[in-house]
Each structure stands twice: as structure tokens, then as C-alpha cells.
Amino acid sequence: MPFLFVLIWSTGFIVAKFGLPYAPPLTFLLLRFSGVLVVLLPVVLLMKAPWPIGRIRQIAAAGMLVQAGYLGGVWCAIKLGMPAGLSALIVGMQPILTAFAAPLVGERVTGRQWIGLLFGVCGVGLVVANKISLIGLSWQSIALSVLALLSITAGTLYQKRHCPSFDLRTGTVIQFAASFVVVLPFAIAFEHLTPAFNAVQWTPRFVGALAWSVLALSIGAIFLLFALIRKSAATQVSSLMYLTPPTTAVMAWLMFGEAFSMVGVAGMVLAVIGVALVVRK
């Protein structure tokens, strides 16, 4: 399950590369959230999946942080000129923040796990080192990346503490519906969203990126993330994020011919060792 989650989650930056040239970031996310609701709502109704009565607000709050806050921050930062490598490095600090906040959810981080977390940070830094550029960097893009980091960290901890267990089908519907409501006014205000989605270029590449975002990322990867949060410690789950930049780098090398140096390979090995130290029982 962790391996599959990392593999799917790592395609997020690839999807951004395919999709963002054809739609503004928040508009793309609204279409993505809508697609999840269109797919899952009939499933929920046909299977009569149970609704989490009494925990809907908590589940919605966690979803707004993990979906609207994290994705909106990363995608808007990249659109404003933030290099993907630097964005990955900033968001890659999530496991460290989660470890510091672990006592809030009744968890304790061991010395071995702290060493693993530091290994992971260094590994991610080596992987993205040759992709970091300050060209086009602005305070707005930095602020959005930091917002994304804080959002996914807070969302993971909040869900672990307040609603770790719920029906994945109805819970996902609640989270994406709440995220849609949050993102909608920002898309109208900043991207001049219209009911006809005039800003979208419906090319085959964009449709493919959108379909993958809905089915693989927003349903497949999120289901896996929820299952991991339910079964594992927050620090262990967050440490898997260290494997995202190396995996994405390999995908970009295979698909787009992007450079992947021996320093990047060393960083990947270091990140894997770090995650192993964190998740080992």
C-alpha cells in the first residue's frame, strides 16, 4: 500500500506539467473536484454507503486543508513562477513539521526516527538540487508554497486526531465537496471563472491529465492516504512524502528526458534509507 501510494502521488507534478498550460490552476482544481463528485456520488447512493453522522464537519475541515489548501497552494505557486523543484523541497518539510507536532496526536518520535527524518530532508534536497532556480521567484509564490506545506501538515494531523476512521466513499465526497466550496470564490475572483469554463482549452492532453487527476490521484491516492492514516502513525505516513520528489524525478526523466544526475541518485538512496528508519517497527 505505501509503495502504490507513493507511485500514484508522485504523478501529481507530472499532471501539473500536462494540465496547467491549458487551464488556470484553481479552475483545473474545480474541474478535478467536480469529477470526483460525479464519479463517487452515484457509487455512494447505489451502495447506500453510511454517512459519518456527527463527524461531517471534522472530515470536511481535514479535506479543505489537504485538498484546497495543499493543492491550491502548490499549483498556484507553480503557475506564478515557483520552480517545481523548489516547491517540492518546501513541501518536503512536511514530515519534520509533523514529527514536531506528533505529541498533539499522542505520538512519540524516537531518536532513530529523527535521524531518518533528517536523512529524508537531505535526500530530497539532493534530488531537487539541480532543479532549483530563483528565476521568476516572488514572495507570493513562496507564501503559497508555505501555505501548502502548513495545510497538508495540519490536515494530516487533524484527521489523525479527530476523524481517523470513516467510510472512504462518503468521507471523500464530503471532503471534495467542501474543497469545491472553498476554491470556487477564489477562482471567480482571480481567474474570472465563467459557467462555460471559457479559460479552459479542452485538448486531448488536458482531458487525459484531468481524468488521471480525478481517478488516480483524487480517488485512488486519497483512498490509500486515508487508509494509511487510519493504520499508521502520522509521522510514518508523512515520511512517505520524502519519496515523492525522487519518484517524480525518475518519471520526468523517463517521460520528458529531464536530467537526472548521480547526485540525484544519491539523494534518492538517502531518502529511502530515511523513510526506512522512520517506518521500521
mmCIF file of N, CA and C in Angstrom, residues 19-31 75-76 79 183 187 190-193 197-201 206:
data_model
loop_
_atom_site.group_PDB
_atom_site.id
_atom_site.type_symbol
_atom_site.label_atom_id
_atom_site.label_comp_id
_atom_site.label_asym_id
_atom_site.label_seq_id
_atom_site.Cartn_x
_atom_site.Cartn_y
_atom_site.Cartn_z
ATOM 1 N N GLY A 19 -1.337 19.567 -17.479
ATOM 2 C CA GLY A 19 -2.616 20.258 -17.424
ATOM 3 C C GLY A 19 -2.575 21.759 -17.326
ATOM 4 N N LEU A 20 -1.596 22.327 -16.592
ATOM 5 C CA LEU A 20 -1.591 23.763 -16.331
ATOM 6 C C LEU A 20 -1.448 24.646 -17.568
ATOM 7 N N PRO A 21 -0.800 24.195 -18.651
ATOM 8 C CA PRO A 21 -0.759 25.065 -19.828
ATOM 9 C C PRO A 21 -2.131 25.316 -20.454
ATOM 10 N N TYR A 22 -3.129 24.511 -20.091
ATOM 11 C CA TYR A 22 -4.420 24.592 -20.754
ATOM 12 C C TYR A 22 -5.550 25.094 -19.856
ATOM 13 N N ALA A 23 -5.254 25.387 -18.591
ATOM 14 C CA ALA A 23 -6.291 25.880 -17.689
ATOM 15 C C ALA A 23 -5.645 26.569 -16.496
ATOM 16 N N PRO A 24 -6.259 27.619 -15.972
ATOM 17 C CA PRO A 24 -5.753 28.226 -14.736
ATOM 18 C C PRO A 24 -5.795 27.199 -13.602
ATOM 19 N N PRO A 25 -4.914 27.322 -12.604
ATOM 20 C CA PRO A 25 -4.793 26.280 -11.580
ATOM 21 C C PRO A 25 -6.057 26.031 -10.764
ATOM 22 N N LEU A 26 -6.709 27.084 -10.307
ATOM 23 C CA LEU A 26 -7.908 26.883 -9.486
ATOM 24 C C LEU A 26 -9.069 26.343 -10.316
ATOM 25 N N THR A 27 -9.144 26.766 -11.566
ATOM 26 C CA THR A 27 -10.174 26.227 -12.465
ATOM 27 C C THR A 27 -9.955 24.739 -12.694
ATOM 28 N N PHE A 28 -8.701 24.358 -12.894
ATOM 29 C CA PHE A 28 -8.381 22.935 -13.047
ATOM 30 C C PHE A 28 -8.800 22.156 -11.798
ATOM 31 N N LEU A 29 -8.506 22.704 -10.627
ATOM 32 C CA LEU A 29 -8.865 22.011 -9.389
ATOM 33 C C LEU A 29 -10.372 21.895 -9.230
ATOM 34 N N LEU A 30 -11.123 22.921 -9.619
ATOM 35 C CA LEU A 30 -12.582 22.837 -9.543
ATOM 36 C C LEU A 30 -13.112 21.713 -10.435
ATOM 37 N N LEU A 31 -12.562 21.596 -11.633
ATOM 38 C CA LEU A 31 -12.962 20.505 -12.524
ATOM 39 C C LEU A 31 -12.581 19.159 -11.917
ATOM 40 N N TRP A 75 -0.191 24.417 -6.783
ATOM 41 C CA TRP A 75 -0.465 24.687 -8.192
ATOM 42 C C TRP A 75 -0.407 26.178 -8.512
ATOM 43 N N CYS A 76 -0.927 27.021 -7.624
ATOM 44 C CA CYS A 76 -0.873 28.463 -7.869
ATOM 45 C C CYS A 76 0.561 28.971 -7.781
ATOM 46 N N LYS A 79 2.245 28.118 -11.002
ATOM 47 C CA LYS A 79 1.724 28.989 -12.057
ATOM 48 C C LYS A 79 2.334 30.383 -11.981
ATOM 49 N N VAL A 183 -12.682 26.658 -2.909
ATOM 50 C CA VAL A 183 -11.909 27.128 -4.062
ATOM 51 C C VAL A 183 -12.747 27.990 -5.004
ATOM 52 N N ALA A 187 -11.539 31.177 -7.489
ATOM 53 C CA ALA A 187 -11.456 31.020 -8.946
ATOM 54 C C ALA A 187 -12.260 32.108 -9.657
ATOM 55 N N PHE A 190 -10.140 35.589 -8.975
ATOM 56 C CA PHE A 190 -8.793 35.740 -9.517
ATOM 57 C C PHE A 190 -8.609 35.170 -10.918
ATOM 58 N N GLU A 191 -9.490 34.272 -11.336
ATOM 59 C CA GLU A 191 -9.335 33.655 -12.655
ATOM 60 C C GLU A 191 -10.515 33.939 -13.572
ATOM 61 N N HIS A 192 -11.435 34.781 -13.098
ATOM 62 C CA HIS A 192 -12.591 35.183 -13.896
ATOM 63 C C HIS A 192 -13.358 33.952 -14.423
ATOM 64 N N LEU A 193 -13.576 33.004 -13.532
ATOM 65 C CA LEU A 193 -14.272 31.776 -13.899
ATOM 66 C C LEU A 193 -15.679 32.068 -14.392
ATOM 67 N N PHE A 197 -16.624 27.772 -18.486
ATOM 68 C CA PHE A 197 -15.194 27.467 -18.384
ATOM 69 C C PHE A 197 -14.446 27.919 -19.637
ATOM 70 N N ASN A 198 -14.626 29.198 -19.977
ATOM 71 C CA ASN A 198 -14.036 29.732 -21.211
ATOM 72 C C ASN A 198 -12.513 29.728 -21.197
ATOM 73 N N ALA A 199 -11.914 29.730 -20.003
ATOM 74 C CA ALA A 199 -10.457 29.790 -19.922
ATOM 75 C C ALA A 199 -9.794 28.439 -20.179
ATOM 76 N N VAL A 200 -10.586 27.382 -20.303
ATOM 77 C CA VAL A 200 -10.044 26.029 -20.466
ATOM 78 C C VAL A 200 -9.903 25.687 -21.945
ATOM 79 N N GLN A 201 -8.753 25.124 -22.317
ATOM 80 C CA GLN A 201 -8.544 24.588 -23.660
ATOM 81 C C GLN A 201 -8.704 23.066 -23.575
ATOM 82 N N PHE A 206 -5.050 17.781 -22.048
ATOM 83 C CA PHE A 206 -5.694 18.305 -20.847
ATOM 84 C C PHE A 206 -6.742 17.335 -20.318
#
